[in-house]
Short mmCIF file of C-alpha atoms in Angstrom, two decimals:
data_model
loop_
_atom_site.label_atom_id
_atom_site.label_comp_id
_atom_site.label_asym_id
_atom_site.label_seq_id
_atom_site.Cartn_x
_atom_site.Cartn_y
_atom_site.Cartn_z
CA MET A 27 7.24 12.09 -20.56
CA ASP A 28 6.78 13.09 -16.92
CA ARG A 29 7.78 16.47 -15.52
CA VAL A 30 7.48 18.39 -12.26
CA ASN A 31 5.64 21.70 -12.06
CA THR A 32 6.17 24.08 -9.14
CA ASN A 33 3.36 22.45 -7.15
CA TYR A 34 2.48 19.26 -9.00
CA GLU A 35 3.83 16.57 -11.29
CA VAL A 36 2.56 16.20 -14.83
CA LEU A 37 2.32 12.71 -16.30
CA SER A 38 1.90 12.98 -20.04
CA ASP A 39 2.57 11.18 -23.30
CA GLU A 40 1.50 11.50 -26.90
CA ALA A 41 -1.81 9.68 -26.30
CA GLY A 42 -4.52 10.85 -23.96
CA ARG A 43 -4.89 13.90 -21.77
CA PRO A 44 -2.42 14.96 -19.06
CA ILE A 45 -2.46 13.82 -15.46
CA LYS A 46 -1.72 16.55 -12.93
CA ALA A 47 -0.59 14.98 -9.67
CA TRP A 48 -0.06 16.79 -6.35
CA THR A 49 2.40 14.10 -5.30
CA VAL A 50 5.68 15.95 -4.85
CA GLY A 51 7.45 14.36 -1.88
CA VAL A 52 4.99 11.47 -1.35
CA PRO A 53 4.98 7.87 -2.65
CA PHE A 54 3.16 7.34 -5.96
CA GLU A 55 3.07 3.66 -6.90
CA ASP A 56 3.52 2.47 -10.47
CA GLU A 57 0.28 0.46 -10.39
CA ALA A 58 -1.67 3.62 -9.56
CA LYS A 59 0.04 5.46 -12.41
CA LYS A 60 -0.95 2.67 -14.79
CA GLN A 61 -4.58 2.90 -13.67
CA LEU A 62 -4.54 6.65 -14.18
CA ARG A 63 -3.02 6.39 -17.65
CA ASN A 64 -5.77 3.98 -18.65
CA LEU A 65 -8.37 6.35 -17.23
CA ARG A 66 -7.13 9.52 -18.88
CA GLY A 67 -7.29 7.86 -22.30
CA LEU A 68 -11.09 7.71 -22.19
CA PRO A 69 -12.54 10.02 -24.87
CA PHE A 70 -14.88 11.96 -22.58
CA ILE A 71 -12.29 13.18 -20.03
CA HIS A 72 -12.54 16.97 -19.69
CA LYS A 73 -9.09 18.65 -19.82
CA TRP A 74 -7.11 16.31 -17.52
CA VAL A 75 -7.26 14.00 -14.51
CA ALA A 76 -6.19 15.52 -11.19
CA VAL A 77 -4.47 13.35 -8.59
CA MET A 78 -4.30 14.02 -4.87
CA PRO A 79 -1.26 13.25 -2.65
CA ASP A 80 -3.01 10.33 -0.91
CA VAL A 81 -3.23 8.49 -4.24
CA HIS A 82 -2.99 4.70 -4.33
CA ARG A 83 -4.25 1.82 -6.42
CA GLY A 84 -7.95 1.10 -6.06
CA TYR A 85 -10.56 -1.25 -7.41
CA GLY A 86 -11.16 -0.26 -11.02
CA ALA A 87 -10.04 3.33 -10.58
CA THR A 88 -7.43 5.00 -8.44
CA VAL A 89 -8.15 6.27 -4.95
CA GLY A 90 -7.20 9.93 -4.72
CA SER A 91 -8.40 10.79 -8.23
CA VAL A 92 -10.52 13.66 -9.53
CA VAL A 93 -12.11 12.80 -12.87
CA PRO A 94 -14.02 15.46 -14.84
CA THR A 95 -16.13 14.02 -17.67
CA VAL A 96 -18.52 15.30 -20.32
CA GLY A 97 -21.13 12.92 -21.70
CA ALA A 98 -20.43 9.84 -19.55
CA VAL A 99 -19.56 8.64 -16.05
CA VAL A 100 -17.44 5.70 -14.86
CA PRO A 101 -19.09 3.92 -11.90
CA ALA A 102 -15.79 2.37 -10.75
CA ALA A 103 -14.32 5.89 -10.52
CA VAL A 104 -16.73 6.43 -7.62
CA GLY A 105 -16.39 2.92 -6.25
CA VAL A 106 -18.71 0.97 -3.98
CA ASP A 107 -18.45 3.07 -0.80
CA ILE A 108 -20.60 5.83 -2.32
CA GLY A 109 -20.82 8.99 -0.26
CA CYS A 110 -18.10 7.91 2.15
CA GLY A 111 -16.84 10.95 3.97
CA MET A 112 -16.21 12.78 7.21
CA ILE A 113 -18.02 14.81 9.83
CA ALA A 114 -16.43 16.76 12.68
CA VAL A 115 -17.64 19.21 15.32
CA ARG A 116 -15.90 21.11 18.10
CA THR A 117 -17.27 20.84 21.64
CA THR A 118 -17.02 23.25 24.55
CA LEU A 119 -14.83 20.72 26.38
CA ARG A 120 -11.17 21.43 27.10
CA ALA A 121 -8.39 18.84 27.11
CA ASP A 122 -7.82 19.25 30.86
CA GLN A 123 -11.45 18.24 31.46
CA LEU A 124 -10.90 14.77 30.03
CA PRO A 125 -10.42 11.92 32.53
CA ASP A 126 -6.97 10.34 32.97
CA SER A 127 -8.35 7.06 31.64
CA LEU A 128 -10.37 7.36 28.45
CA ARG A 129 -11.50 3.73 28.38
CA GLY A 130 -14.94 4.70 29.70
CA VAL A 131 -15.30 7.34 26.99
CA ARG A 132 -14.45 4.81 24.30
CA SER A 133 -16.85 2.26 25.80
CA ALA A 134 -19.68 4.80 25.83
CA ILE A 135 -19.26 5.48 22.10
CA GLU A 136 -18.95 1.78 21.27
CA ALA A 137 -22.17 1.03 23.17
CA ALA A 138 -24.08 3.83 21.42
CA VAL A 139 -23.07 3.20 17.79
CA PRO A 140 -23.19 -0.26 16.17
CA HIS A 141 -19.82 -1.00 14.59
CA GLY A 142 -17.86 -3.85 13.04
CA ARG A 143 -19.43 -6.87 11.37
CA THR A 144 -20.37 -10.29 12.77
CA ASP A 145 -22.72 -13.16 11.84
CA ASN A 146 -21.80 -12.61 8.16
CA GLY A 147 -23.96 -9.51 8.28
CA GLY A 148 -27.01 -11.51 9.41
CA ARG A 149 -29.62 -10.85 12.09
CA ASN A 150 -27.09 -10.98 14.92
CA ASP A 151 -24.65 -8.58 13.27
CA ARG A 152 -23.33 -6.29 16.00
CA GLY A 153 -22.69 -3.65 13.32
CA ALA A 154 -26.40 -3.24 12.54
CA TRP A 155 -29.52 -2.32 14.49
CA LYS A 156 -31.90 -5.09 15.51
CA ASP A 157 -34.44 -2.40 16.32
CA SER A 158 -33.58 1.02 14.93
CA PRO A 159 -34.14 3.99 17.28
CA ALA A 160 -37.12 6.24 16.57
CA THR A 161 -34.83 9.05 15.38
CA HIS A 162 -33.27 6.74 12.79
CA THR A 163 -36.64 5.41 11.63
CA ALA A 164 -37.84 9.00 11.14
CA ALA A 165 -34.70 9.80 9.16
CA TRP A 166 -35.23 6.74 6.97
CA ALA A 167 -38.74 7.96 6.17
CA ARG A 168 -37.13 10.89 4.33
CA LEU A 169 -35.03 8.47 2.26
CA ALA A 170 -37.53 5.66 1.70
CA GLU A 171 -39.32 7.07 -1.35
CA GLY A 172 -36.09 7.48 -3.33
CA TYR A 173 -34.95 4.01 -2.33
CA ALA A 174 -38.24 2.49 -3.46
CA ARG A 175 -37.79 4.19 -6.83
CA ILE A 176 -34.32 2.67 -7.22
CA VAL A 177 -35.34 -0.84 -6.15
CA ALA A 178 -38.42 -0.84 -8.39
CA LYS A 179 -36.13 -0.71 -11.44
CA HIS A 180 -33.16 -2.59 -9.98
CA PRO A 181 -34.49 -5.22 -7.51
CA ARG A 182 -31.04 -6.68 -6.74
CA ILE A 183 -30.16 -3.47 -4.90
CA GLY A 184 -32.95 -4.20 -2.43
CA ARG A 185 -31.50 -7.53 -1.29
CA GLY A 186 -29.87 -6.43 1.94
CA PRO A 187 -30.06 -4.07 4.93
CA GLU A 188 -30.74 -0.34 4.66
CA LEU A 189 -32.56 1.06 7.71
CA ALA A 190 -30.66 -1.44 9.89
CA HIS A 191 -27.40 0.18 8.71
CA LEU A 192 -28.49 3.81 9.03
CA GLY A 193 -26.54 5.36 11.90
CA THR A 194 -23.89 2.60 12.00
CA LEU A 195 -20.14 2.76 11.49
CA GLY A 196 -19.04 -0.27 9.48
CA THR A 197 -15.52 -1.69 9.29
CA GLY A 198 -12.12 -1.08 7.68
CA ASN A 199 -10.82 2.46 7.88
CA HIS A 200 -14.09 3.86 9.25
CA PHE A 201 -13.79 5.33 12.74
CA ILE A 202 -15.14 7.61 15.46
CA GLU A 203 -12.57 9.73 17.29
CA LEU A 204 -12.27 12.19 20.13
CA CYS A 205 -9.52 14.69 19.25
CA VAL A 206 -7.74 17.66 20.78
CA ASP A 207 -6.86 20.69 18.67
CA GLU A 208 -3.99 23.18 18.79
CA SER A 209 -5.81 25.26 21.44
CA ASP A 210 -6.72 22.26 23.62
CA GLY A 211 -10.31 22.26 22.37
CA VAL A 212 -11.97 18.83 22.13
CA TRP A 213 -13.54 17.64 18.87
CA LEU A 214 -15.67 14.67 17.87
CA MET A 215 -14.87 13.36 14.39
CA LEU A 216 -16.03 10.33 12.41
CA HIS A 217 -15.60 8.66 9.04
CA SER A 218 -18.19 6.46 7.33
CA GLY A 219 -20.35 6.16 4.21
CA SER A 220 -23.46 4.56 2.76
CA ARG A 221 -22.79 1.10 4.21
CA GLY A 222 -24.27 -2.00 2.58
CA VAL A 223 -26.84 -0.26 0.44
CA GLY A 224 -24.21 1.99 -1.16
CA ASN A 225 -22.05 -1.03 -1.81
CA ARG A 226 -24.94 -2.77 -3.56
CA ILE A 227 -25.65 0.30 -5.70
CA GLY A 228 -22.01 0.69 -6.71
CA SER A 229 -21.47 -3.00 -7.45
CA HIS A 230 -24.69 -3.29 -9.43
CA PHE A 231 -23.98 -0.37 -11.75
CA ILE A 232 -20.33 -1.31 -12.26
CA GLU A 233 -21.58 -4.65 -13.60
CA LEU A 234 -24.31 -3.00 -15.70
CA ALA A 235 -21.69 -0.71 -17.25
CA LYS A 236 -19.55 -3.73 -18.15
CA GLU A 237 -22.55 -5.42 -19.76
CA ASP A 238 -23.30 -2.25 -21.73
CA MET A 239 -19.73 -2.09 -23.01
CA GLN A 240 -20.03 -5.64 -24.32
CA ARG A 241 -23.38 -4.89 -25.93
CA PHE A 242 -22.02 -1.73 -27.60
CA PHE A 243 -18.75 -3.54 -28.63
CA VAL A 244 -16.63 -0.99 -26.76
CA ARG A 245 -13.08 -2.16 -26.07
CA LEU A 246 -11.33 -0.66 -23.07
CA PRO A 247 -7.76 -0.88 -21.72
CA ASP A 248 -9.30 -2.04 -18.42
CA ALA A 249 -12.76 -3.60 -18.19
CA ASP A 250 -13.26 -1.91 -14.82
CA LEU A 251 -13.36 1.45 -16.61
CA ALA A 252 -16.72 0.56 -18.17
CA TYR A 253 -18.81 3.71 -18.47
CA LEU A 254 -22.41 4.82 -18.80
CA PRO A 255 -23.08 7.28 -21.65
CA GLU A 256 -25.25 10.28 -20.85
CA GLY A 257 -28.75 9.97 -22.29
CA THR A 258 -29.04 6.25 -21.63
CA GLU A 259 -31.43 4.74 -19.09
CA HIS A 260 -28.66 3.24 -17.01
CA PHE A 261 -26.86 6.60 -16.84
CA ASP A 262 -29.95 8.35 -15.48
CA ASP A 263 -30.66 5.54 -13.02
CA TYR A 264 -27.07 5.55 -11.78
CA VAL A 265 -26.84 9.30 -11.28
CA PHE A 266 -30.09 9.24 -9.30
CA ALA A 267 -28.94 6.26 -7.20
CA VAL A 268 -25.55 7.82 -6.46
CA SER A 269 -27.22 11.05 -5.35
CA TRP A 270 -29.54 9.06 -3.08
CA ALA A 271 -26.61 7.10 -1.59
CA GLN A 272 -24.80 10.37 -0.90
CA ASP A 273 -27.83 11.60 1.04
CA PHE A 274 -27.92 8.30 2.96
CA ALA A 275 -24.23 8.64 3.81
CA ALA A 276 -24.55 12.24 5.02
CA MET A 277 -27.54 11.27 7.16
CA ASN A 278 -25.65 8.25 8.47
CA ARG A 279 -22.84 10.48 9.73
CA GLU A 280 -25.22 13.01 11.29
CA LEU A 281 -27.07 10.28 13.20
CA MET A 282 -23.86 8.69 14.49
CA LEU A 283 -22.53 12.06 15.59
CA HIS A 284 -25.76 12.73 17.50
CA SER A 285 -25.67 9.26 19.10
CA ALA A 286 -22.05 9.69 20.16
CA VAL A 287 -22.67 13.15 21.63
CA GLU A 288 -25.68 11.96 23.61
CA ALA A 289 -23.78 8.89 24.85
CA LEU A 290 -20.85 11.02 26.03
CA LYS A 291 -23.17 13.44 27.84
CA ALA A 292 -24.86 10.54 29.64
CA SER A 293 -21.67 8.58 30.37
CA GLY A 294 -20.67 10.27 33.61
CA GLU A 295 -17.12 10.37 32.24
CA LEU A 296 -17.21 14.05 31.18
CA PRO A 297 -18.46 17.35 32.59
CA PRO A 298 -21.50 18.98 30.90
CA PHE A 299 -20.71 20.28 27.41
CA GLU A 300 -22.28 21.60 24.22
CA LEU A 301 -21.25 21.79 20.58
CA SER A 302 -19.53 25.07 19.79
CA GLU A 303 -19.18 25.12 15.99
CA SER A 304 -21.26 23.97 13.03
CA ALA A 305 -20.38 20.45 11.95
CA VAL A 306 -18.28 19.99 8.81
CA ASN A 307 -19.88 17.13 6.80
CA CYS A 308 -18.14 16.33 3.50
CA HIS A 309 -18.15 13.46 1.01
CA HIS A 310 -15.02 12.05 -0.59
CA ASN A 311 -16.45 9.30 -2.87
CA TYR A 312 -19.09 10.89 -5.05
CA ILE A 313 -20.25 12.59 -8.26
CA SER A 314 -21.05 16.28 -8.57
CA ARG A 315 -22.37 18.45 -11.42
CA GLU A 316 -19.91 21.34 -11.74
CA HIS A 317 -18.58 23.94 -14.19
CA HIS A 318 -14.87 23.95 -15.04
CA PHE A 319 -12.91 25.56 -17.85
CA GLY A 320 -15.97 26.73 -19.74
CA LYS A 321 -17.98 23.51 -19.61
CA ASN A 322 -20.62 21.90 -17.46
CA CYS A 323 -19.30 18.49 -16.46
CA PHE A 324 -19.57 15.67 -13.99
CA VAL A 325 -16.71 15.60 -11.47
CA THR A 326 -16.10 12.20 -9.92
CA ARG A 327 -14.04 12.29 -6.75
CA LYS A 328 -12.80 8.97 -5.40
CA GLY A 329 -10.86 9.64 -2.24
CA ALA A 330 -10.93 13.41 -2.75
CA VAL A 331 -12.80 16.31 -1.16
CA ARG A 332 -14.24 19.37 -2.89
CA ALA A 333 -12.14 22.40 -1.93
CA ARG A 334 -13.64 25.46 -3.59
CA GLU A 335 -12.46 28.77 -2.17
CA GLY A 336 -13.84 28.89 1.37
CA ASP A 337 -15.12 25.28 1.42
CA MET A 338 -14.49 23.60 4.77
CA GLY A 339 -13.14 20.05 4.67
CA ILE A 340 -11.57 17.34 6.80
CA ILE A 341 -8.33 15.49 6.07
CA PRO A 342 -7.76 12.72 8.63
CA GLY A 343 -4.45 11.08 9.33
CA SER A 344 -4.14 7.45 10.37
CA MET A 345 -4.56 6.04 13.88
CA GLY A 346 -1.99 7.85 15.99
CA ALA A 347 -1.36 10.67 13.49
CA ARG A 348 -2.66 14.22 13.22
CA SER A 349 -5.80 15.21 11.31
CA TYR A 350 -6.77 18.56 9.82
CA ILE A 351 -9.77 20.82 9.44
CA VAL A 352 -9.02 22.75 6.24
CA ARG A 353 -10.37 25.56 4.10
CA GLY A 354 -10.26 25.23 0.32
CA LYS A 355 -8.26 27.61 -1.86
CA GLY A 356 -10.26 26.92 -5.03
CA ASN A 357 -7.34 25.68 -7.13
CA ALA A 358 -8.68 25.46 -10.69
CA ASP A 359 -6.03 23.00 -11.94
CA ALA A 360 -7.14 20.54 -9.23
CA PHE A 361 -10.82 21.09 -10.11
CA HIS A 362 -11.25 22.61 -6.65
CA SER A 363 -10.21 19.44 -4.78
CA CYS A 364 -7.91 18.15 -2.06
CA SER A 365 -6.99 14.79 -0.53
CA HIS A 366 -9.36 12.79 1.66
CA GLY A 367 -6.71 11.53 4.08
CA ALA A 368 -3.19 10.17 4.30
CA GLY A 369 -3.70 7.35 1.77
CA ARG A 370 -2.46 3.80 2.05
CA VAL A 371 1.17 3.07 1.28
CA MET A 372 0.71 -0.68 1.41
CA SER A 373 -2.14 -3.17 1.09
CA ARG A 374 -3.99 -4.54 4.08
CA GLU A 375 -2.44 -7.99 3.58
CA ALA A 376 1.06 -6.51 3.37
CA ALA A 377 0.49 -4.57 6.60
CA LYS A 378 -0.70 -7.68 8.42
CA LYS A 379 2.45 -9.53 7.37
CA ARG A 380 4.87 -6.71 8.13
CA PHE A 381 3.72 -5.30 11.49
CA THR A 382 3.38 -6.88 14.90
CA LEU A 383 1.06 -6.06 17.79
CA GLU A 384 4.05 -4.47 19.50
CA ASP A 385 4.60 -2.22 16.47
CA HIS A 386 0.94 -1.19 16.51
CA ALA A 387 0.86 -0.54 20.25
CA LYS A 388 3.93 1.70 19.98
CA ALA A 389 2.54 3.60 16.99
CA THR A 390 -0.76 4.28 18.81
CA GLU A 391 0.75 5.09 22.20
CA GLY A 392 -1.36 7.65 24.01
CA VAL A 393 -4.49 6.80 22.03
CA GLU A 394 -7.33 4.85 23.67
CA CYS A 395 -8.10 2.39 20.87
CA ARG A 396 -8.12 -1.25 19.85
CA LYS A 397 -4.65 -2.80 19.92
CA ASP A 398 -5.41 -6.29 18.61
CA VAL A 399 -4.49 -8.30 15.51
CA ASP A 400 -7.70 -7.40 13.68
CA VAL A 401 -6.68 -3.74 13.32
CA ILE A 402 -3.03 -4.15 12.37
CA ASP A 403 -3.95 -3.41 8.74
CA GLU A 404 -4.99 0.05 9.99
CA THR A 405 -1.77 0.76 11.88
CA PRO A 406 -0.24 4.20 11.12
CA ALA A 407 2.77 2.84 9.20
CA ALA A 408 0.39 1.33 6.60
CA TYR A 409 -0.39 4.90 5.54
CA LYS A 410 1.62 7.73 4.01
CA PRO A 411 3.06 10.34 6.43
CA ILE A 412 0.29 12.91 6.83
CA ASP A 413 2.83 15.77 7.12
CA ALA A 414 4.17 15.00 3.64
CA VAL A 415 0.64 14.67 2.25
CA MET A 416 -0.29 18.10 3.63
CA ALA A 417 2.91 19.71 2.33
CA ALA A 418 2.20 18.35 -1.17
CA GLN A 419 -1.18 20.10 -1.30
CA ALA A 420 -0.28 23.44 0.25
CA ASP A 421 -1.71 25.24 -2.80
CA LEU A 422 -5.04 23.37 -2.50
CA VAL A 423 -6.02 24.06 1.13
CA GLU A 424 -5.06 26.04 4.19
CA VAL A 425 -5.06 24.45 7.64
CA VAL A 426 -7.65 25.88 10.04
CA HIS A 427 -7.29 23.40 12.90
CA THR A 428 -4.80 20.63 13.68
CA LEU A 429 -6.26 17.69 15.59
CA LYS A 430 -4.66 14.83 17.51
CA GLN A 431 -6.88 11.94 18.45
CA VAL A 432 -6.99 10.65 22.01
CA VAL A 433 -9.79 8.10 21.49
CA CYS A 434 -10.37 6.01 18.36
CA VAL A 435 -13.27 3.60 17.86
CA LYS A 436 -12.83 1.12 14.98
CA GLY A 437 -15.22 -1.47 13.62
#
């Protein structure tokens, strides 16, 4: 039977552990609830599953879920965009120093950072480097040894680009934005992950987990919830590979941020500026070793950000909506977590069928961004209202800065 707590909903029944959902006042689809009920029935869940207000159905496991486990991990509960996350930094620029037309600013960022995907990801893919810059090659040198260790045991993971994707944006909901805060300060913010190599790692271990379940004769309510028991070779290999992909993703964001800053300084579109605050760089698809309610456990966050007391995080809205720099409150019931964004309220296909170019142009009025048919699935109305999402998690984070984008680069 479901009930509503002061700050969250509790989904419970006689079987399995509770689900605590910070979804008061926001849509929570039945398909996502079904996925979560399947997940919480696994025998190694620690205490309960926590659900963030941006929750929606995902591949295998729900986006917007926080899954604490003891003795096993579920690769699909991380997904295939391992280490996906955000980075943001405030500049010394003021809003009144921005040019009337921001097209040149957008073009400068687009020229500096490979984005999108063409040529089926082949040699002429505009979203990859043909010749990686020296800074990126040097960064890859710090990652190469770990990658070689992974590929030596799992050769399939090596069949695709890695260095060519380091410092590149990708597609879908990944973006680079120029934003203005509540005091007219200008920020640079971007969203991306571990690109093709992270996808290969996630996909490979999801399939290995399914094969292990068949070999061990384990029956699950959903085959996508296949897990890797601690102490097994595949468990150790996966945890190492996920950690490596998280490092790749963090480095990817740092390199793109640097490229974008340098491009803007050289563009002639802006006056001289510097960066005024330390960058916030946080994952929202990852695994972390943590201690909760008296036990050491693995916490898997898929579409959720760690929000211990004092932790800085980023919660972006959709194109045309506000975004937030937040500080965690360390809510124990949520396993020190918060949402990773607004969260989709409809599938990409549904958005393409429902909205027109005119709808998208109106929703993104005042934002220098793509306004073509290939980004309609990212239009603001395809996402939950960010104001409602923030209200639903008021006991998880406090707002430090409120941002409104003026430039948005999409792949």
